[in-house]
CSV table of C-alpha atoms and ligand atoms in Angstrom, one decimal:
chain,number,residue,atom,x,y,z
A,21,MET,CA,90.5,107.6,58.8
A,22,LYS,CA,92.6,105.6,61.3
A,23,ILE,CA,93.6,107.7,64.3
A,24,ARG,CA,97.3,108.1,64.9
A,25,THR,CA,98.6,109.7,68.0
A,26,ARG,CA,102.1,110.1,69.3
A,27,PHE,CA,103.9,110.6,72.5
A,28,ALA,CA,106.8,112.8,71.8
A,29,PRO,CA,108.8,113.1,75.0
A,30,SER,CA,112.2,114.8,75.3
A,31,PRO,CA,114.6,112.5,77.1
A,32,THR,CA,115.1,114.4,80.4
A,33,GLY,CA,115.6,111.4,82.6
A,34,PHE,CA,112.4,112.2,84.5
A,35,MET,CA,108.8,111.3,83.9
A,36,HIS,CA,106.6,114.0,85.4
A,37,VAL,CA,103.0,112.8,86.1
A,38,GLY,CA,101.9,115.6,83.7
A,39,ASN,CA,103.8,114.1,80.9
A,40,LEU,CA,102.5,110.7,81.8
A,41,ARG,CA,99.0,111.9,81.7
A,42,THR,CA,99.7,113.3,78.2
A,43,ALA,CA,100.9,109.9,77.2
A,44,LEU,CA,97.9,108.2,78.7
A,45,TYR,CA,95.4,110.5,76.9
A,46,GLU,CA,97.3,110.0,73.6
A,47,TYR,CA,97.1,106.3,74.2
A,48,LEU,CA,93.4,106.4,75.1
A,49,THR,CA,92.5,108.7,72.2
A,50,ALA,CA,94.1,106.2,69.8
A,51,LYS,CA,92.9,103.0,71.4
A,52,HIS,CA,89.4,104.1,71.9
A,53,GLU,CA,89.1,104.3,68.1
A,54,ASP,CA,91.3,101.3,67.5
A,55,GLY,CA,94.0,103.6,66.3
A,56,THR,CA,97.8,103.6,66.5
A,57,PHE,CA,99.9,105.0,69.3
A,58,VAL,CA,103.4,106.1,68.3
A,59,LEU,CA,106.4,106.8,70.4
A,60,ARG,CA,108.8,109.4,69.1
A,61,ILE,CA,111.8,110.6,71.0
A,62,GLU,CA,112.4,114.3,70.6
A,63,ASP,CA,116.1,114.6,71.3
A,64,THR,CA,117.3,117.4,68.9
A,65,ASP,CA,116.9,120.3,71.2
A,66,GLN,CA,118.6,118.8,74.1
A,67,GLU,CA,121.1,120.9,76.0
A,68,ARG,CA,122.9,118.0,77.3
A,69,TYR,CA,122.8,114.3,77.1
A,70,VAL,CA,121.2,112.6,80.1
A,71,GLU,CA,122.5,109.1,80.7
A,72,GLY,CA,119.8,106.4,80.7
A,73,ALA,CA,117.1,109.0,79.9
A,74,THR,CA,115.5,107.0,77.1
A,75,ASP,CA,115.3,104.0,79.3
A,76,VAL,CA,113.2,106.0,81.7
A,77,ILE,CA,110.8,106.6,78.9
A,78,TYR,CA,110.6,102.9,77.8
A,79,ASN,CA,110.4,101.6,81.4
A,80,THR,CA,107.6,104.1,82.2
A,81,LEU,CA,105.5,103.2,79.3
A,82,LYS,CA,106.0,99.5,79.9
A,83,ILE,CA,105.2,99.6,83.6
A,84,ALA,CA,102.3,102.0,83.1
A,85,GLY,CA,100.8,99.7,80.5
A,86,LEU,CA,100.9,102.1,77.6
A,87,THR,CA,102.1,99.8,74.9
A,88,HIS,CA,103.2,101.7,71.8
A,89,ASP,CA,102.6,100.3,68.3
A,90,GLU,CA,105.5,102.0,66.6
A,91,GLY,CA,108.7,103.4,68.1
A,92,PRO,CA,112.4,103.4,68.1
A,93,ASP,CA,112.7,100.0,69.8
A,94,ILE,CA,110.1,98.2,67.7
A,95,GLY,CA,110.2,100.1,64.5
A,96,GLY,CA,107.3,100.8,62.2
A,97,ASP,CA,106.6,102.2,58.7
A,98,PHE,CA,107.3,105.8,59.6
A,99,GLY,CA,110.7,105.6,61.2
A,100,PRO,CA,113.2,106.5,62.3
A,101,TYR,CA,111.4,107.4,65.5
A,102,VAL,CA,114.3,109.2,67.2
A,103,GLN,CA,114.6,112.8,66.0
A,104,SER,CA,118.4,112.9,66.0
A,105,GLU,CA,118.3,110.0,63.5
A,106,ARG,CA,116.0,112.1,61.2
A,107,VAL,CA,118.3,115.3,61.1
A,108,ASN,CA,118.8,115.1,57.3
A,109,MET,CA,115.1,114.9,56.5
A,110,TYR,CA,114.2,118.4,57.5
A,111,LYS,CA,116.3,120.7,55.3
A,112,PRO,CA,114.8,119.6,52.0
A,113,TYR,CA,111.4,120.6,53.3
A,114,ALA,CA,112.7,124.1,54.2
A,115,GLU,CA,114.3,124.3,50.7
A,116,GLN,CA,111.0,123.5,49.1
A,117,LEU,CA,109.4,126.4,50.9
A,118,VAL,CA,112.2,128.7,49.7
A,119,LYS,CA,111.7,127.6,46.1
A,120,GLU,CA,108.0,128.3,46.5
A,121,GLY,CA,108.7,131.7,47.8
A,122,LYS,CA,107.3,130.8,51.3
A,123,ALA,CA,110.6,130.9,53.1
A,124,TYR,CA,113.9,132.7,52.6
A,125,TYR,CA,117.6,132.6,53.4
A,126,CYS,CA,118.5,135.0,56.1
A,127,PHE,CA,122.2,136.1,56.3
A,128,CYS,CA,121.8,138.5,59.2
A,129,THR,CA,124.8,138.2,61.6
A,130,LYS,CA,124.5,137.5,65.3
A,131,GLU,CA,125.8,141.1,65.9
A,132,ARG,CA,123.0,142.6,63.8
A,133,LEU,CA,120.3,140.5,65.6
A,134,ASP,CA,121.8,141.5,69.0
A,135,GLU,CA,121.7,145.2,68.0
A,136,LEU,CA,118.1,144.8,66.9
A,137,ARG,CA,117.2,143.3,70.3
A,138,ALA,CA,119.2,145.9,72.1
A,139,SER,CA,117.3,148.7,70.3
A,140,ALA,CA,114.0,147.5,71.8
A,141,LYS,CA,112.4,149.8,74.3
A,142,GLU,CA,111.9,148.4,77.8
A,143,GLY,CA,109.3,145.8,78.0
A,144,GLU,CA,109.0,145.6,74.2
A,145,VAL,CA,109.6,142.3,72.4
A,146,VAL,CA,111.2,142.9,69.1
A,147,GLY,CA,111.0,140.1,66.6
A,148,TYR,CA,113.2,139.8,63.5
A,149,ASP,CA,112.7,142.9,61.3
A,150,ARG,CA,112.5,140.8,58.1
A,151,HIS,CA,115.6,142.4,56.7
A,152,CYS,CA,116.4,139.5,54.4
A,153,ARG,CA,112.8,138.7,53.4
A,154,CYS,CA,113.0,140.6,50.1
A,155,LEU,CA,116.7,140.5,49.2
A,156,PRO,CA,117.3,140.7,45.4
A,157,GLN,CA,118.0,137.2,44.0
A,158,SER,CA,121.5,138.3,42.8
A,159,GLU,CA,122.5,139.3,46.3
A,160,ILE,CA,121.2,135.9,47.6
A,161,ASP,CA,123.1,134.0,45.0
A,162,GLU,CA,126.3,136.0,45.6
A,163,LYS,CA,126.1,135.4,49.4
A,164,LEU,CA,125.4,131.7,48.9
A,165,ALA,CA,128.3,131.4,46.5
A,166,CYS,CA,130.7,132.8,49.0
A,167,GLY,CA,129.5,130.5,51.7
A,168,THR,CA,128.0,133.2,53.9
A,169,PRO,CA,126.3,131.5,56.8
A,170,TYR,CA,122.5,131.6,56.8
A,171,VAL,CA,119.4,130.4,58.4
A,172,ILE,CA,116.1,129.6,56.7
A,173,ARG,CA,113.1,131.6,57.9
A,174,GLN,CA,109.5,131.2,57.1
A,175,LYS,CA,107.6,134.1,55.5
A,176,ALA,CA,104.9,134.6,58.0
A,177,PRO,CA,101.6,136.1,56.8
A,178,LEU,CA,101.8,139.8,57.6
A,179,ASP,CA,98.1,140.7,58.1
A,180,GLY,CA,94.8,139.2,58.8
A,181,GLU,CA,94.0,136.7,61.5
A,182,SER,CA,94.4,133.0,62.0
A,183,THR,CA,92.0,130.8,63.9
A,184,TYR,CA,92.4,127.2,64.9
A,185,HIS,CA,90.2,124.8,66.8
A,186,ASP,CA,91.3,123.0,69.9
A,187,CYS,CA,89.1,120.2,71.2
A,188,VAL,CA,89.5,121.4,74.8
A,189,TYR,CA,90.0,125.1,74.6
A,190,GLY,CA,87.7,125.8,71.6
A,191,ASP,CA,88.5,128.3,68.8
A,192,ILE,CA,91.7,130.3,69.3
A,193,THR,CA,92.3,133.4,67.1
A,194,ILE,CA,95.5,135.4,66.8
A,195,LYS,CA,96.4,138.4,64.7
A,196,ASN,CA,98.9,137.3,62.0
A,197,GLU,CA,101.1,140.3,62.7
A,198,GLU,CA,102.0,138.6,66.0
A,199,LEU,CA,103.7,135.8,64.0
A,200,ASP,CA,107.5,136.1,63.6
A,201,ASP,CA,109.4,135.0,60.6
A,202,GLN,CA,110.4,131.9,62.5
A,203,VAL,CA,113.7,130.1,61.8
A,204,LEU,CA,113.2,126.7,60.3
A,205,ILE,CA,116.8,125.7,59.7
A,206,LYS,CA,119.6,127.0,61.9
A,207,ALA,CA,123.0,128.1,60.7
A,208,ASP,CA,124.4,124.7,61.6
A,209,GLY,CA,121.9,123.1,59.2
A,210,PHE,CA,119.8,121.6,61.9
A,211,PRO,CA,116.1,122.2,62.2
A,212,THR,CA,114.6,124.2,65.0
A,213,TYR,CA,112.4,122.3,67.5
A,214,ASN,CA,109.1,123.6,66.1
A,215,PHE,CA,110.0,122.8,62.5
A,216,ALA,CA,111.1,119.3,63.3
A,217,ASN,CA,108.0,118.7,65.3
A,218,VAL,CA,105.7,119.7,62.4
A,219,ILE,CA,107.6,117.8,59.8
A,220,ASP,CA,107.6,114.7,62.0
A,221,ASP,CA,103.9,114.9,62.9
A,222,HIS,CA,103.1,115.2,59.2
A,223,THR,CA,105.4,112.6,57.8
A,224,MET,CA,104.4,110.2,60.6
A,225,GLY,CA,100.7,110.6,59.6
A,226,ILE,CA,99.7,111.9,63.1
A,227,THR,CA,96.0,112.8,63.1
A,228,HIS,CA,95.6,113.9,66.7
A,229,VAL,CA,98.2,116.0,68.6
A,230,VAL,CA,97.7,115.7,72.4
A,231,ARG,CA,100.1,117.8,74.5
A,232,GLY,CA,100.3,120.3,77.3
A,233,SER,CA,98.5,123.7,77.2
A,234,GLU,CA,101.9,125.4,77.2
A,235,TYR,CA,102.0,124.7,73.5
A,236,LEU,CA,98.7,126.5,72.8
A,237,SER,CA,100.4,129.8,72.0
A,238,SER,CA,103.0,128.3,69.6
A,239,THR,CA,100.4,126.3,67.7
A,240,PRO,CA,99.6,129.2,65.3
A,241,LYS,CA,103.3,129.0,64.2
A,242,TYR,CA,102.9,125.3,63.6
A,243,ASN,CA,99.7,125.9,61.6
A,244,ALA,CA,101.5,128.5,59.5
A,245,LEU,CA,103.8,125.7,58.4
A,246,TYR,CA,101.0,123.3,57.7
A,247,ASP,CA,99.4,126.0,55.6
A,248,ALA,CA,102.6,126.8,53.7
A,249,PHE,CA,102.9,123.2,52.8
A,250,GLY,CA,99.2,122.7,52.1
A,251,TRP,CA,99.0,119.9,54.6
A,252,ASP,CA,96.0,119.1,56.8
A,253,ILE,CA,96.2,120.5,60.3
A,254,PRO,CA,95.9,117.7,62.9
A,255,THR,CA,93.2,117.7,65.5
A,256,TYR,CA,94.5,119.5,68.6
A,257,ILE,CA,93.9,118.4,72.1
A,258,HIS,CA,95.8,120.6,74.6
A,259,LEU,CA,95.7,119.6,78.2
A,260,PRO,CA,95.4,122.0,81.1
A,261,LEU,CA,98.1,122.2,83.7
A,262,ILE,CA,98.1,119.9,86.8
A,263,MET,CA,98.2,121.9,90.0
A,264,GLY,CA,99.2,121.2,93.5
A,265,LYS,CA,97.8,122.5,96.8
A,266,SER,CA,99.9,123.8,99.6
A,267,VAL,CA,99.5,126.1,102.7
A,268,ASP,CA,101.6,129.3,102.9
A,269,GLU,CA,103.1,130.9,106.0
A,270,ASN,CA,99.8,132.6,106.7
A,271,GLY,CA,97.9,129.4,106.7
A,272,GLU,CA,96.2,130.2,103.4
A,273,THR,CA,95.8,127.5,100.8
A,274,VAL,CA,97.7,128.2,97.7
A,275,VAL,CA,97.2,126.4,94.4
A,276,SER,CA,100.2,126.4,92.0
A,277,LYS,CA,101.7,124.3,89.3
A,278,LEU,CA,102.4,120.8,90.7
A,279,SER,CA,106.0,120.6,91.8
A,280,LYS,CA,108.2,118.8,94.3
A,281,ARG,CA,107.0,120.9,97.2
A,282,HIS,CA,103.5,119.3,96.9
A,283,GLY,CA,104.9,115.8,96.9
A,284,SER,CA,106.4,113.4,94.5
A,285,THR,CA,105.8,114.3,90.9
A,286,GLY,CA,107.8,111.6,89.1
A,287,PHE,CA,106.2,108.4,88.1
A,288,PHE,CA,109.0,106.2,89.6
A,289,ASP,CA,109.1,108.3,92.7
A,290,LEU,CA,105.4,107.5,93.3
A,291,VAL,CA,106.0,103.8,92.5
A,292,ASN,CA,108.9,103.8,95.0
A,293,GLU,CA,106.6,105.2,97.6
A,294,GLY,CA,104.3,102.2,97.2
A,295,TYR,CA,101.7,103.4,94.7
A,296,LEU,CA,100.8,100.7,92.2
A,297,PRO,CA,101.3,101.6,88.6
A,298,GLU,CA,97.7,100.6,87.8
A,299,ALA,CA,96.4,102.9,90.6
A,300,ILE,CA,98.6,105.8,89.4
A,301,MET,CA,97.3,105.4,85.9
A,302,ASN,CA,93.7,105.1,87.1
A,303,TYR,CA,94.1,108.2,89.2
A,304,ILE,CA,95.7,110.4,86.6
A,305,ALA,CA,93.2,109.3,84.0
A,306,LEU,CA,90.6,111.2,86.1
A,307,LEU,CA,92.9,114.3,86.5
A,308,GLY,CA,91.1,116.4,83.9
A,309,TRP,CA,88.8,113.9,82.3
A,310,CYS,CA,85.3,113.1,83.5
A,311,PRO,CA,83.7,109.8,82.5
A,312,ALA,CA,80.1,110.0,81.2
A,313,GLY,CA,77.3,107.8,80.1
A,314,GLU,CA,77.4,104.3,81.6
A,315,PHE,CA,80.7,105.2,83.3
A,316,GLU,CA,79.5,108.3,85.0
A,317,ASN,CA,80.7,108.7,88.6
A,318,ARG,CA,82.9,105.6,88.2
A,319,GLU,CA,86.3,106.0,89.9
A,320,ILE,CA,88.0,102.7,89.5
A,321,PHE,CA,88.9,101.6,85.9
A,322,THR,CA,91.1,99.0,84.4
A,323,MET,CA,93.1,100.1,81.4
A,324,ASP,CA,90.6,98.3,79.1
A,325,GLU,CA,87.7,100.0,80.7
A,326,LEU,CA,89.5,103.4,80.3
A,327,ILE,CA,89.9,102.6,76.6
A,328,LYS,CA,86.2,101.9,76.3
A,329,ALA,CA,85.1,104.9,78.4
A,330,PHE,CA,87.5,107.6,77.2
A,331,ASP,CA,86.1,110.4,75.3
A,332,ILE,CA,87.9,113.6,74.2
A,333,ASN,CA,84.7,115.6,75.0
A,334,GLY,CA,85.1,114.7,78.6
A,335,ILE,CA,88.4,116.6,79.0
A,336,SER,CA,88.0,119.7,81.1
A,337,LYS,CA,89.9,122.9,80.4
A,338,SER,CA,90.1,123.9,84.0
A,339,PRO,CA,93.3,122.8,85.7
A,340,SER,CA,92.9,119.9,88.0
A,341,VAL,CA,94.6,119.6,91.4
A,342,PHE,CA,96.7,116.5,92.1
A,343,ASP,CA,95.2,115.1,95.3
A,344,TYR,CA,97.6,112.8,97.0
A,345,ASP,CA,94.8,111.6,99.4
A,346,LYS,CA,92.7,110.6,96.5
A,347,LEU,CA,95.6,108.7,95.0
A,348,GLU,CA,96.1,106.9,98.3
A,349,TRP,CA,92.4,106.0,98.3
A,350,VAL,CA,92.5,104.6,94.8
A,351,ASN,CA,95.6,102.7,95.7
A,352,ALA,CA,93.9,101.2,98.7
A,353,GLU,CA,91.0,100.1,96.5
A,354,TYR,CA,93.4,98.3,94.2
A,355,ILE,CA,95.0,96.5,97.2
A,356,LYS,CA,91.6,95.5,98.6
A,357,ALA,CA,90.6,94.0,95.2
A,358,MET,CA,93.7,91.9,94.9
A,359,SER,CA,93.6,88.1,94.9
A,360,SER,CA,95.6,86.4,97.7
A,361,GLU,CA,98.3,85.5,95.2
A,362,GLU,CA,98.7,89.1,94.0
A,363,PHE,CA,98.6,90.5,97.5
A,364,ASN,CA,101.3,88.0,98.7
A,365,ASN,CA,103.5,88.7,95.7
A,366,HIS,CA,103.5,92.4,96.4
A,367,ALA,CA,104.0,92.0,100.1
A,368,LYS,CA,106.7,89.3,99.9
A,369,PRO,CA,109.7,91.7,99.6
A,370,TYR,CA,108.6,93.4,102.8
A,371,TYR,CA,107.9,90.2,104.6
A,372,ASP,CA,111.3,88.8,103.5
A,373,GLU,CA,113.0,91.8,105.0
A,374,LEU,CA,111.2,91.2,108.3
A,375,GLY,CA,112.0,87.5,108.2
A,376,ILE,CA,108.4,86.5,108.0
A,377,ASP,CA,107.8,83.1,106.5
A,378,SER,CA,104.9,81.9,104.3
A,379,SER,CA,103.1,80.2,107.2
A,380,CYS,CA,102.0,83.7,108.3
A,381,TYR,CA,100.9,84.9,104.8
A,382,GLU,CA,97.2,84.0,105.1
A,383,LEU,CA,96.8,85.7,108.5
A,384,LEU,CA,98.8,88.7,107.4
A,385,GLU,CA,96.7,89.2,104.3
A,386,GLU,CA,93.6,89.2,106.4
A,387,ILE,CA,95.0,91.7,108.9
A,388,LEU,CA,96.8,94.0,106.4
A,389,LYS,CA,94.5,94.1,103.4
A,390,PRO,CA,91.9,96.4,104.9
A,391,ARG,CA,94.5,98.4,106.8
A,392,ILE,CA,97.2,99.4,104.4
A,393,THR,CA,96.9,101.9,101.6
A,394,ARG,CA,100.4,101.2,100.3
A,395,PHE,CA,102.6,98.1,100.6
A,396,THR,CA,105.5,100.1,101.8
A,397,GLN,CA,103.6,100.6,105.1
A,398,ILE,CA,104.1,96.9,105.9
A,399,THR,CA,107.6,97.6,107.2
A,400,GLU,CA,106.5,100.1,109.7
A,401,LYS,CA,103.3,98.2,110.7
A,402,LEU,CA,105.2,94.9,111.3
A,403,GLU,CA,108.5,96.2,112.5
A,404,PHE,CA,107.7,95.0,116.0
A,405,LEU,CA,108.0,91.4,114.8
A,406,LYS,CA,111.6,91.9,113.9
A,407,SER,CA,112.8,92.9,117.4
A,408,LEU,CA,111.3,93.9,120.7
A,409,ALA,CA,111.8,97.6,121.3
A,410,ASP,CA,113.0,98.9,124.7
A,411,TYR,CA,109.5,100.2,125.4
A,412,ASP,CA,108.3,102.3,128.3
A,413,ILE,CA,106.3,100.5,130.9
A,414,ALA,CA,103.8,103.3,130.8
A,415,LEU,CA,102.4,101.5,127.7
A,416,PHE,CA,100.8,99.0,130.1
A,417,GLU,CA,98.7,101.7,131.6
A,418,HIS,CA,95.6,102.2,129.5
A,419,LYS,CA,92.6,104.1,130.7
A,420,LYS,CA,90.0,102.6,128.5
A,421,SER,CA,90.8,99.0,129.4
A,422,LYS,CA,91.5,100.1,133.0
A,423,SER,CA,94.9,98.4,132.7
A,424,THR,CA,97.5,99.5,135.3
A,425,LEU,CA,101.0,98.1,136.1
A,426,GLU,CA,99.4,96.0,138.8
A,427,THR,CA,96.7,94.5,136.7
A,428,SER,CA,99.2,93.9,134.0
A,429,LYS,CA,101.5,92.0,136.4
A,430,ASP,CA,98.6,89.8,137.5
A,431,ALA,CA,97.5,89.2,133.9
A,432,LEU,CA,100.9,88.3,132.6
A,433,GLU,CA,101.7,86.1,135.6
A,434,ALA,CA,98.5,84.1,135.0
A,435,ALA,CA,98.6,84.1,131.2
A,436,ILE,CA,102.2,82.9,130.7
A,437,PRO,CA,101.8,79.4,132.1
A,438,LEU,CA,98.5,78.9,130.3
A,439,LEU,CA,99.8,80.1,127.0
A,440,SER,CA,102.9,77.9,127.4
A,441,GLU,CA,100.7,74.9,127.4
A,442,CYS,CA,98.4,76.2,124.7
A,443,GLU,CA,98.2,75.0,121.2
A,444,TRP,CA,99.4,77.8,118.9
A,445,ASN,CA,96.4,78.8,116.9
A,446,ARG,CA,94.0,81.7,117.0
A,447,GLU,CA,91.0,79.9,118.5
A,448,ALA,CA,93.0,78.2,121.2
A,449,ILE,CA,94.9,81.4,122.2
A,450,SER,CA,91.7,83.4,122.3
A,451,GLU,CA,90.0,80.8,124.4
A,452,VAL,CA,92.8,80.7,126.9
A,453,LEU,CA,92.8,84.5,127.2
A,454,THR,CA,89.0,85.0,127.4
A,455,GLY,CA,88.8,82.0,129.8
A,456,LEU,CA,91.3,83.6,132.0
A,457,ALA,CA,89.3,86.9,132.0
A,458,SER,CA,86.1,85.1,133.0
A,459,ALA,CA,87.9,83.1,135.7
A,460,LYS,CA,89.3,86.3,137.1
A,461,GLU,CA,85.9,88.0,136.6
A,462,VAL,CA,87.5,90.9,134.7
A,463,LYS,CA,86.9,92.3,131.2
A,464,ASN,CA,88.8,90.7,128.4
A,465,ALA,CA,90.7,93.9,127.7
A,466,LEU,CA,92.3,93.7,131.1
A,467,ILE,CA,94.1,90.5,130.0
A,468,MET,CA,94.5,91.3,126.3
A,469,TRP,CA,96.0,94.7,126.7
A,470,PRO,CA,99.0,93.8,128.7
A,471,VAL,CA,99.6,90.6,126.8
A,472,ARG,CA,99.6,92.4,123.5
A,473,ILE,CA,101.8,95.2,124.8
A,474,ALA,CA,104.3,92.8,126.2
A,475,ALA,CA,104.3,90.8,123.0
A,476,ALA,CA,104.6,93.7,120.6
A,477,GLY,CA,106.4,96.4,122.7
A,478,VAL,CA,104.4,99.0,120.8
A,479,ALA,CA,100.9,100.5,121.4
A,480,VAL,CA,99.5,100.1,117.9
A,481,THR,CA,99.6,96.8,116.1
A,482,PRO,CA,97.7,95.6,113.1
A,483,GLY,CA,95.5,92.7,114.4
A,484,GLY,CA,94.7,92.0,118.0
A,485,CYS,CA,96.4,90.1,120.8
A,486,ALA,CA,96.0,86.6,119.4
A,487,GLU,CA,97.2,87.6,116.0
A,488,VAL,CA,100.3,89.2,117.3
A,489,LEU,CA,101.1,86.1,119.4
A,490,ILE,CA,100.6,83.8,116.4
A,491,LEU,CA,102.8,86.0,114.1
A,492,LEU,CA,105.6,86.0,116.7
A,493,GLY,CA,105.5,82.2,117.1
A,494,LYS,CA,105.2,80.5,120.5
A,495,GLU,CA,108.7,80.6,121.6
A,496,GLU,CA,109.4,84.3,120.9
A,497,ALA,CA,106.0,85.3,122.2
A,498,ILE,CA,106.6,83.6,125.6
A,499,ARG,CA,110.0,85.1,125.8
A,500,ARG,CA,108.6,88.6,125.3
A,501,LEU,CA,105.8,88.0,127.7
A,502,ASN,CA,108.4,87.1,130.4
A,503,ILE,CA,110.3,90.2,129.6
A,504,GLY,CA,107.1,92.2,130.0
A,505,LEU,CA,106.4,90.5,133.3
A,506,GLU,CA,109.9,91.3,134.5
A,507,LYS,CA,109.4,95.0,133.5
A,508,VAL,CA,106.1,95.4,135.4
A,509,THR,CA,107.4,93.5,138.4
A,510,LYS,CA,110.4,95.8,138.7
A,511,GLY,CA,108.1,98.8,138.1
B,629,LIG,N1,108.9,117.1,73.2
B,629,LIG,C1,107.8,117.9,73.6
B,629,LIG,C2,107.7,117.8,75.2
B,629,LIG,O1,108.3,116.9,75.7
B,629,LIG,C3,106.5,117.4,73.0
B,629,LIG,C4,105.7,118.5,72.3
B,629,LIG,C5,104.6,118.0,71.5
B,629,LIG,O2,103.9,117.0,72.0
B,629,LIG,O3,104.3,118.5,70.5
B,629,LIG,O4,107.1,118.6,75.8
């Protein structure tokens, strides 16, 4: 049997990392067995239309590297793949169940159902009382003939138990009396969400249903439908929630469902913060799945390696915590592993904004690659190149290098003429500065510290003194050193 999985998002305009993990596990479940990954858009139950929402789905899958084999945009043998284009497919299935005595027309009015609900004691959930389940055929015919509005309900089994198996949660048993006579077709002729979902999964030949654990409790209802039709129940893989960690007002760590207060939860929000799509996918693959065998303890995976390593048995049922620090680490690993070309391509937009030209790319790659965990940090790290801040002269004072305003003045006075004559490369600049230190019989830091501060105007720079000077270019560097000298001279 060829495995067929589907990602069935509702177009909300937002791709939560939890949904993306579902999509990834669906993709991996299929691809690991050389199966088919289907995209189906579930837009029937939408409260309101969200502009551009389906584009968010397509763009996410594309950028995340989850290529679907069938879907609304590319077609396939089981289309249409958008639920709203399938609306006329569902009712005949419900009618079939009515004919077979497994479903019935229910003519109860809204008022009657409201009364029923109102009669419930506090805390009691009252389901439908099955009033129309056994209406005489003559009454049904009469009502239909006069056009009385109706819904179609399934006749749920009244006693016994139902058990189903979930690959992650094991066997789940419920008492059938807990099952309501669920509505399949609403008064407007449209299917309910659950009914459409089951009909779609069956008619699209879906073999493995991967989705969030919030669907565990409604799965018996889905199974009641598979049973009524005599269809095979798919393999279920329900995924635990993704949690986030925060600290409450008493300083206690609290773990709760991942939400905005823990950090960004949307795929594109994370991308905009500088996380690489490959790193995000790598990280979320490990959120609830543990590699085994030859991949045990491995943390960095390409998508192809994930396909090879993925195994449903490695999915854990305990909720995992989204760890932003870990994501940051994974991202940094991806950056470190990049070729120069890849690194420069990613960094270029930030370089361009700072007016850095390609002559500095090689040096910057060397300086930044081990230091950044996200490309977005480039702006902040190199901001000093764009303009010289009006910095405080206290920056020249540095205990560890024993630098004071006075030593800084001496160092700058001596260094400026030498650097003005110096060839502008790293070796030459370093030689001039270390040569100056030995001539003055002082430690290198006593020269390097004030020169770097005057050049950068900030205490922390990526790269040392010579690198900062090179990046500025000779003219700008000398200009800044003179400003520094003026500052320390005035005191
Ligand atoms: N449309 C549902 C959702 O976005 C999918 C449910 C399912 O996978 O069965 O949560």
